[in-house]
Amino acid sequence: MSTHDKKCELREHLALISTEAYLLMKASGEEERINRYNMVQEQIDAILRVIDESKPTQPSCPEALFQ
């Protein structure tokens, strides 16, 4: 996935978090609050997956630079 695509995906997740957080604050029933909270958590998990995908597969090794 390109950097541009990842940025767009992250923006979508952040927009959903913003919307769900607003609706969570306005929610009147406990069940609705729980559902909104769970939706926020799902979006946070999705963001973490996108971030993990963008990490290099091989860790950098400073010792290798001096060999």
PDB file of C-alpha atoms in Angstrom:
ATOM      1  CA  MET A   1       0.000   0.000   0.000  1.00  0.00           C
ATOM      2  CA  SER A   2       1.386   3.397  -0.935  1.00  0.00           C
ATOM      3  CA  THR A   3       2.045   6.150   1.581  1.00  0.00           C
ATOM      4  CA  HIS A   4      -0.787   8.212   0.111  1.00  0.00           C
ATOM      5  CA  ASP A   5      -3.227   5.303   0.514  1.00  0.00           C
ATOM      6  CA  LYS A   6      -2.131   4.785   4.116  1.00  0.00           C
ATOM      7  CA  LYS A   7      -2.606   8.468   4.903  1.00  0.00           C
ATOM      8  CA  CYS A   8      -6.107   8.363   3.418  1.00  0.00           C
ATOM      9  CA  GLU A   9      -6.940   5.229   5.388  1.00  0.00           C
ATOM     10  CA  LEU A  10      -5.655   6.805   8.614  1.00  0.00           C
ATOM     11  CA  ARG A  11      -7.721   9.936   7.968  1.00  0.00           C
ATOM     12  CA  GLU A  12     -10.845   7.809   7.500  1.00  0.00           C
ATOM     13  CA  HIS A  13     -10.243   5.995  10.790  1.00  0.00           C
ATOM     14  CA  LEU A  14      -9.601   9.284  12.593  1.00  0.00           C
ATOM     15  CA  ALA A  15     -12.777  10.792  11.160  1.00  0.00           C
ATOM     16  CA  LEU A  16     -14.762   7.798  12.376  1.00  0.00           C
ATOM     17  CA  ILE A  17     -13.189   8.102  15.825  1.00  0.00           C
ATOM     18  CA  SER A  18     -14.137  11.757  15.941  1.00  0.00           C
ATOM     19  CA  THR A  19     -17.724  11.023  14.927  1.00  0.00           C
ATOM     20  CA  GLU A  20     -18.116   8.099  17.306  1.00  0.00           C
ATOM     21  CA  ALA A  21     -16.598  10.063  20.203  1.00  0.00           C
ATOM     22  CA  TYR A  22     -19.078  12.884  19.603  1.00  0.00           C
ATOM     23  CA  LEU A  23     -21.979  10.449  19.434  1.00  0.00           C
ATOM     24  CA  LEU A  24     -20.665   8.693  22.540  1.00  0.00           C
ATOM     25  CA  MET A  25     -20.806  11.957  24.474  1.00  0.00           C
ATOM     26  CA  LYS A  26     -24.372  12.557  23.254  1.00  0.00           C
ATOM     27  CA  ALA A  27     -25.573   8.981  23.869  1.00  0.00           C
ATOM     28  CA  SER A  28     -28.319   8.630  26.445  1.00  0.00           C
ATOM     29  CA  GLY A  29     -28.530   4.874  26.912  1.00  0.00           C
ATOM     30  CA  GLU A  30     -25.915   2.579  28.372  1.00  0.00           C
ATOM     31  CA  GLU A  31     -26.121   0.128  25.465  1.00  0.00           C
ATOM     32  CA  GLU A  32     -25.577   2.911  22.934  1.00  0.00           C
ATOM     33  CA  ARG A  33     -22.590   4.223  24.929  1.00  0.00           C
ATOM     34  CA  ILE A  34     -21.064   0.736  25.004  1.00  0.00           C
ATOM     35  CA  ASN A  35     -21.560   0.310  21.255  1.00  0.00           C
ATOM     36  CA  ARG A  36     -20.017   3.724  20.508  1.00  0.00           C
ATOM     37  CA  TYR A  37     -17.072   2.999  22.799  1.00  0.00           C
ATOM     38  CA  ASN A  38     -16.503  -0.346  21.058  1.00  0.00           C
ATOM     39  CA  MET A  39     -16.573   1.373  17.667  1.00  0.00           C
ATOM     40  CA  VAL A  40     -13.885   3.816  18.828  1.00  0.00           C
ATOM     41  CA  GLN A  41     -11.758   0.905  20.044  1.00  0.00           C
ATOM     42  CA  GLU A  42     -12.158  -0.888  16.692  1.00  0.00           C
ATOM     43  CA  GLN A  43     -10.936   2.198  14.830  1.00  0.00           C
ATOM     44  CA  ILE A  44      -7.932   2.527  17.156  1.00  0.00           C
ATOM     45  CA  ASP A  45      -7.077  -1.127  16.477  1.00  0.00           C
ATOM     46  CA  ALA A  46      -7.384  -0.501  12.737  1.00  0.00           C
ATOM     47  CA  ILE A  47      -5.007   2.472  12.987  1.00  0.00           C
ATOM     48  CA  LEU A  48      -2.483   0.344  14.869  1.00  0.00           C
ATOM     49  CA  ARG A  49      -2.670  -2.302  12.131  1.00  0.00           C
ATOM     50  CA  VAL A  50      -1.967   0.327   9.455  1.00  0.00           C
ATOM     51  CA  ILE A  51       0.974   1.658  11.463  1.00  0.00           C
ATOM     52  CA  ASP A  52       2.363  -1.849  12.010  1.00  0.00           C
ATOM     53  CA  GLU A  53       2.172  -2.519   8.263  1.00  0.00           C
ATOM     54  CA  SER A  54       4.346   0.506   7.570  1.00  0.00           C
ATOM     55  CA  LYS A  55       7.163  -0.583   9.881  1.00  0.00           C
ATOM     56  CA  PRO A  56      10.175  -2.150   8.180  1.00  0.00           C
ATOM     57  CA  THR A  57      10.168  -5.933   8.223  1.00  0.00           C
ATOM     58  CA  GLN A  58      13.825  -6.138   9.256  1.00  0.00           C
ATOM     59  CA  PRO A  59      14.935  -4.262  12.338  1.00  0.00           C
ATOM     60  CA  SER A  60      17.841  -1.925  11.869  1.00  0.00           C
ATOM     61  CA  CYS A  61      21.066  -3.148  13.363  1.00  0.00           C
ATOM     62  CA  PRO A  62      23.594  -0.413  14.232  1.00  0.00           C
ATOM     63  CA  GLU A  63      26.349  -2.992  14.705  1.00  0.00           C
ATOM     64  CA  ALA A  64      26.094  -3.961  11.036  1.00  0.00           C
ATOM     65  CA  LEU A  65      27.148  -0.448  10.048  1.00  0.00           C
ATOM     66  CA  PHE A  66      30.561  -0.874  11.661  1.00  0.00           C
ATOM     67  CA  GLN A  67      31.478  -4.255  10.202  1.00  0.00           C
TER      68      GLN A  67
END
